């Protein structure tokens, strides 16, 4: 991204009083080949992210580093390797997490493992697999904490939907299965996406198919039913 645009954006964010940004750290861009962190011209693939982190840090803005978007080489055995989805080898993702947390230790406190894994577009156009996501989450959590025990790990934000699979799976059903497979041990903060979908902000009605701004209430109820009331939800 244009450096001047990045600086202007972060100035606007800081002036607006916002304390956090959620920034994608694209695995495909940072590690274009196994163990390689330079582009085809020999430039560091970290440069863009170094700039964002440094400018945010200077302004007192916390970065939530969203870690996903694998390179094609990490999904060579997948039917659709060009679509974001779980890597062939989880240890490759664990190594990527290790690299990010190591590089930005002391400046990036929050990492988020994947994005909307309850949608086929984020899960390689495969049947949605909460157990598979828990395995991925565990690898990411252990890799991050192995570098810095103080880093805070967020579960992926789940997309609100009332579908029941196999293509897309309701965020409520997906979250319950994350708990069923022991996923609570592998995140410090739960996450939910709230889009509203045309409902007004003051609509407080709750329902499986009502994807309004009250959706986090239902998410929270699932967490409490599973004994996870002490974990924050963002």
Short mmCIF file of C-alpha atoms in Angstrom, two decimals:
data_model
loop_
_atom_site.label_atom_id
_atom_site.label_comp_id
_atom_site.label_asym_id
_atom_site.label_seq_id
_atom_site.Cartn_x
_atom_site.Cartn_y
_atom_site.Cartn_z
CA UNK A 1 0.00 0.00 0.00
CA UNK A 2 1.06 3.59 -0.60
CA UNK A 3 2.99 4.71 2.53
CA UNK A 4 1.34 8.15 2.54
CA UNK A 5 -2.11 6.55 2.43
CA UNK A 6 -1.24 4.26 5.34
CA UNK A 7 -0.03 7.19 7.42
CA UNK A 8 -3.07 9.30 6.56
CA UNK A 9 -5.43 6.43 7.44
CA UNK A 10 -3.78 5.85 10.80
CA UNK A 11 -3.82 9.57 11.59
CA UNK A 12 -7.56 9.60 10.88
CA UNK A 13 -8.08 6.55 13.09
CA UNK A 14 -6.10 8.08 15.94
CA UNK A 15 -7.86 11.45 15.60
CA UNK A 16 -11.19 9.66 15.76
CA UNK A 17 -10.29 8.19 19.12
CA UNK A 18 -10.13 4.59 17.99
CA UNK A 19 -7.69 2.43 19.94
CA UNK A 20 -7.57 -0.72 17.81
CA UNK A 21 -7.29 -1.83 14.20
CA UNK A 22 -7.80 -5.35 12.88
CA UNK A 23 -5.19 -5.87 10.19
CA UNK A 24 -4.90 -8.85 7.87
CA UNK A 25 -1.37 -10.27 7.73
CA UNK A 26 -1.65 -12.23 4.51
CA UNK A 27 0.30 -15.45 4.75
CA UNK A 28 0.33 -15.71 0.93
CA UNK A 29 2.06 -12.35 0.71
CA UNK A 30 4.54 -12.73 3.56
CA UNK A 31 5.75 -16.25 2.71
CA UNK A 32 5.32 -16.68 -1.07
CA UNK A 33 7.41 -19.88 -0.99
CA UNK A 34 8.31 -22.15 1.95
CA UNK A 35 10.71 -20.28 4.21
CA UNK A 36 11.03 -17.38 1.75
CA UNK A 37 10.29 -13.83 2.93
CA UNK A 38 11.27 -11.81 -0.13
CA UNK A 39 9.30 -11.10 -3.29
CA UNK A 40 10.29 -11.78 -6.90
CA UNK A 41 12.33 -8.56 -6.94
CA UNK A 42 14.27 -9.41 -3.80
CA UNK A 43 12.36 -7.00 -1.55
CA UNK A 44 11.35 -7.98 1.97
CA UNK A 45 7.74 -9.14 2.11
CA UNK A 46 7.54 -7.78 5.65
CA UNK A 47 8.04 -4.16 4.56
CA UNK A 48 4.38 -3.21 4.26
CA UNK A 49 3.50 -4.82 7.59
CA UNK A 50 6.54 -3.35 9.34
CA UNK A 51 5.32 0.10 8.29
CA UNK A 52 1.75 -0.47 9.49
CA UNK A 53 2.89 -1.84 12.85
CA UNK A 54 5.42 0.95 13.40
CA UNK A 55 3.01 3.75 12.51
CA UNK A 56 0.23 2.25 14.64
CA UNK A 57 2.62 1.83 17.57
CA UNK A 58 3.73 5.45 17.29
CA UNK A 59 0.09 6.55 17.58
CA UNK A 60 -0.80 4.27 20.47
CA UNK A 61 -3.08 2.12 18.33
CA UNK A 62 -3.25 -1.59 19.17
CA UNK A 63 -3.00 -3.98 16.22
CA UNK A 64 -5.11 -7.13 16.11
CA UNK A 65 -3.17 -9.24 13.62
CA UNK A 66 -5.52 -11.46 11.64
CA UNK A 67 -3.49 -14.46 10.46
CA UNK A 68 -4.88 -16.33 7.45
CA UNK A 69 -5.03 -16.31 3.62
CA UNK A 70 -2.57 -19.16 2.94
CA UNK A 71 -0.28 -19.29 -0.10
CA UNK A 72 -1.07 -21.78 -2.85
CA UNK A 73 1.99 -23.87 -1.97
CA UNK A 74 0.53 -24.52 1.52
CA UNK A 75 -2.65 -25.93 -0.09
CA UNK A 76 -1.12 -27.81 -3.02
CA UNK A 77 -3.15 -30.93 -2.22
CA UNK A 78 -6.47 -29.08 -1.95
CA UNK A 79 -9.11 -29.26 -4.65
CA UNK A 80 -9.17 -25.47 -4.84
CA UNK A 81 -5.73 -24.36 -3.62
CA UNK A 82 -6.29 -20.79 -4.75
CA UNK A 83 -9.21 -20.33 -2.30
CA UNK A 84 -8.53 -19.51 1.34
CA UNK A 85 -8.74 -22.67 3.40
CA UNK A 86 -6.86 -24.84 5.86
CA UNK A 87 -3.27 -25.72 4.92
CA UNK A 88 -2.21 -29.24 3.97
CA UNK A 89 0.15 -29.28 6.97
CA UNK A 90 -0.86 -27.46 10.12
CA UNK A 91 2.77 -27.09 11.13
CA UNK A 92 3.29 -24.76 8.17
CA UNK A 93 0.68 -22.43 9.62
CA UNK A 94 2.22 -22.79 13.07
CA UNK A 95 5.55 -21.69 11.64
CA UNK A 96 3.91 -18.66 10.04
CA UNK A 97 2.34 -17.66 13.37
CA UNK A 98 5.72 -18.08 15.06
CA UNK A 99 7.35 -15.78 12.50
CA UNK A 100 4.73 -13.04 12.90
CA UNK A 101 4.67 -13.10 16.70
CA UNK A 102 8.47 -13.18 16.89
CA UNK A 103 8.91 -10.26 14.53
CA UNK A 104 6.41 -8.00 16.27
CA UNK A 105 6.86 -9.06 19.88
CA UNK A 106 6.34 -6.03 22.11
CA UNK A 107 4.37 -4.16 19.44
CA UNK A 108 1.55 -6.54 18.50
CA UNK A 109 -0.25 -8.03 21.51
CA UNK A 110 -3.27 -9.56 19.76
CA UNK A 111 -3.42 -12.26 17.10
CA UNK A 112 -6.56 -13.68 15.55
CA UNK A 113 -6.49 -17.19 14.15
CA UNK A 114 -8.28 -17.25 10.79
CA UNK A 115 -11.47 -15.54 9.67
CA UNK A 116 -15.05 -16.79 9.32
CA UNK A 117 -14.22 -20.53 9.13
CA UNK A 118 -17.96 -21.25 9.13
CA UNK A 119 -18.18 -20.07 5.49
CA UNK A 120 -17.05 -22.14 2.51
CA UNK A 121 -15.27 -19.17 0.97
CA UNK A 122 -12.89 -19.10 3.95
CA UNK A 123 -12.66 -22.90 4.24
CA UNK A 124 -11.44 -23.86 0.79
CA UNK A 125 -14.94 -24.59 -0.57
CA UNK A 126 -14.90 -27.73 1.57
CA UNK A 127 -17.60 -28.92 3.99
CA UNK A 128 -17.37 -26.74 7.10
CA UNK A 129 -15.30 -28.54 9.72
CA UNK A 130 -15.42 -27.19 13.30
CA UNK A 131 -13.12 -30.01 14.50
CA UNK A 132 -10.61 -29.09 11.82
CA UNK A 133 -10.76 -25.47 12.86
CA UNK A 134 -10.11 -26.41 16.49
CA UNK A 135 -6.97 -28.27 15.36
CA UNK A 136 -5.84 -25.20 13.42
CA UNK A 137 -6.66 -22.95 16.36
CA UNK A 138 -4.65 -25.14 18.72
CA UNK A 139 -1.60 -25.03 16.46
CA UNK A 140 -1.83 -21.25 16.16
CA UNK A 141 -2.36 -20.78 19.88
CA UNK A 142 0.59 -22.97 20.87
CA UNK A 143 2.85 -21.32 18.29
CA UNK A 144 1.96 -17.81 19.47
CA UNK A 145 2.28 -18.60 23.17
CA UNK A 146 5.52 -20.48 22.53
CA UNK A 147 7.07 -17.20 21.43
CA UNK A 148 5.33 -14.86 23.86
CA UNK A 149 3.17 -16.20 26.72
CA UNK A 150 1.64 -12.73 27.06
CA UNK A 151 0.28 -12.57 23.53
CA UNK A 152 -3.54 -12.63 23.44
CA UNK A 153 -5.15 -15.08 21.02
CA UNK A 154 -8.55 -14.38 19.48
CA UNK A 155 -10.76 -17.04 17.98
CA UNK A 156 -11.77 -16.31 14.39
CA UNK A 157 -14.72 -14.02 13.99
CA UNK A 158 -17.72 -16.10 12.95
CA UNK A 159 -20.07 -14.90 10.22
CA UNK A 160 -23.74 -14.68 11.24
CA UNK A 161 -25.81 -17.05 9.11
CA UNK A 162 -28.74 -19.40 9.62
CA UNK A 163 -27.46 -22.09 7.22
CA UNK A 164 -26.89 -25.60 8.50
CA UNK A 165 -24.12 -26.84 6.16
CA UNK A 166 -22.38 -28.40 4.52
CA UNK A 167 -21.39 -25.28 2.55
CA UNK A 168 -21.98 -22.68 5.25
CA UNK A 169 -22.75 -23.36 8.90
CA UNK A 170 -24.53 -21.14 11.39
CA UNK A 171 -22.17 -19.28 13.68
CA UNK A 172 -24.22 -20.51 16.63
CA UNK A 173 -23.97 -24.17 15.62
CA UNK A 174 -20.29 -23.78 14.72
CA UNK A 175 -19.43 -22.21 18.07
CA UNK A 176 -21.15 -24.97 20.00
CA UNK A 177 -19.12 -27.56 18.09
CA UNK A 178 -15.92 -25.63 18.83
CA UNK A 179 -16.73 -26.16 22.50
CA UNK A 180 -17.70 -29.79 21.89
CA UNK A 181 -14.24 -30.42 20.41
CA UNK A 182 -12.41 -28.75 23.29
CA UNK A 183 -11.72 -25.46 21.53
CA UNK A 184 -12.16 -23.35 24.67
CA UNK A 185 -8.60 -24.21 25.69
CA UNK A 186 -7.16 -22.53 22.61
CA UNK A 187 -8.39 -18.92 22.65
CA UNK A 188 -8.32 -16.06 25.13
CA UNK A 189 -11.06 -13.99 23.50
CA UNK A 190 -14.09 -15.11 21.50
CA UNK A 191 -15.08 -13.09 18.43
CA UNK A 192 -18.28 -12.44 16.55
CA UNK A 193 -19.01 -10.49 13.37
CA UNK A 194 -22.05 -8.21 13.47
CA UNK A 195 -23.38 -6.86 10.18
CA UNK A 196 -27.01 -6.07 10.97
CA UNK A 197 -28.26 -7.28 7.57
CA UNK A 198 -30.81 -4.48 7.26
CA UNK A 199 -32.17 -4.67 10.81
CA UNK A 200 -32.02 -1.39 12.76
CA UNK A 201 -29.52 -1.14 15.64
CA UNK A 202 -32.30 -1.05 18.24
CA UNK A 203 -33.85 -4.35 17.13
CA UNK A 204 -33.46 -6.50 20.25
CA UNK A 205 -35.38 -9.55 19.05
CA UNK A 206 -33.42 -12.79 19.18
CA UNK A 207 -33.73 -15.78 16.90
CA UNK A 208 -31.71 -18.36 15.03
CA UNK A 209 -32.50 -16.75 11.67
CA UNK A 210 -32.47 -13.13 12.85
CA UNK A 211 -28.94 -11.90 12.11
CA UNK A 212 -29.32 -8.49 13.71
CA UNK A 213 -27.08 -6.44 15.99
CA UNK A 214 -28.25 -8.51 18.97
CA UNK A 215 -26.52 -11.60 17.60
CA UNK A 216 -23.71 -11.43 20.20
CA UNK A 217 -26.31 -12.02 22.91
CA UNK A 218 -26.93 -15.51 21.51
CA UNK A 219 -23.20 -16.07 21.15
CA UNK A 220 -22.71 -15.13 24.78
CA UNK A 221 -25.45 -17.53 25.88
CA UNK A 222 -23.60 -20.41 24.20
CA UNK A 223 -20.37 -19.43 25.96
CA UNK A 224 -22.12 -19.34 29.32
CA UNK A 225 -23.83 -22.69 28.77
CA UNK A 226 -20.38 -24.15 28.15
CA UNK A 227 -18.92 -22.71 31.35
CA UNK A 228 -16.90 -20.07 29.52
CA UNK A 229 -18.43 -16.93 31.02
CA UNK A 230 -15.02 -15.63 32.12
CA UNK A 231 -13.80 -15.33 28.53
CA UNK A 232 -14.39 -11.93 26.87
CA UNK A 233 -16.26 -11.61 23.59
CA UNK A 234 -15.26 -8.96 21.04
#
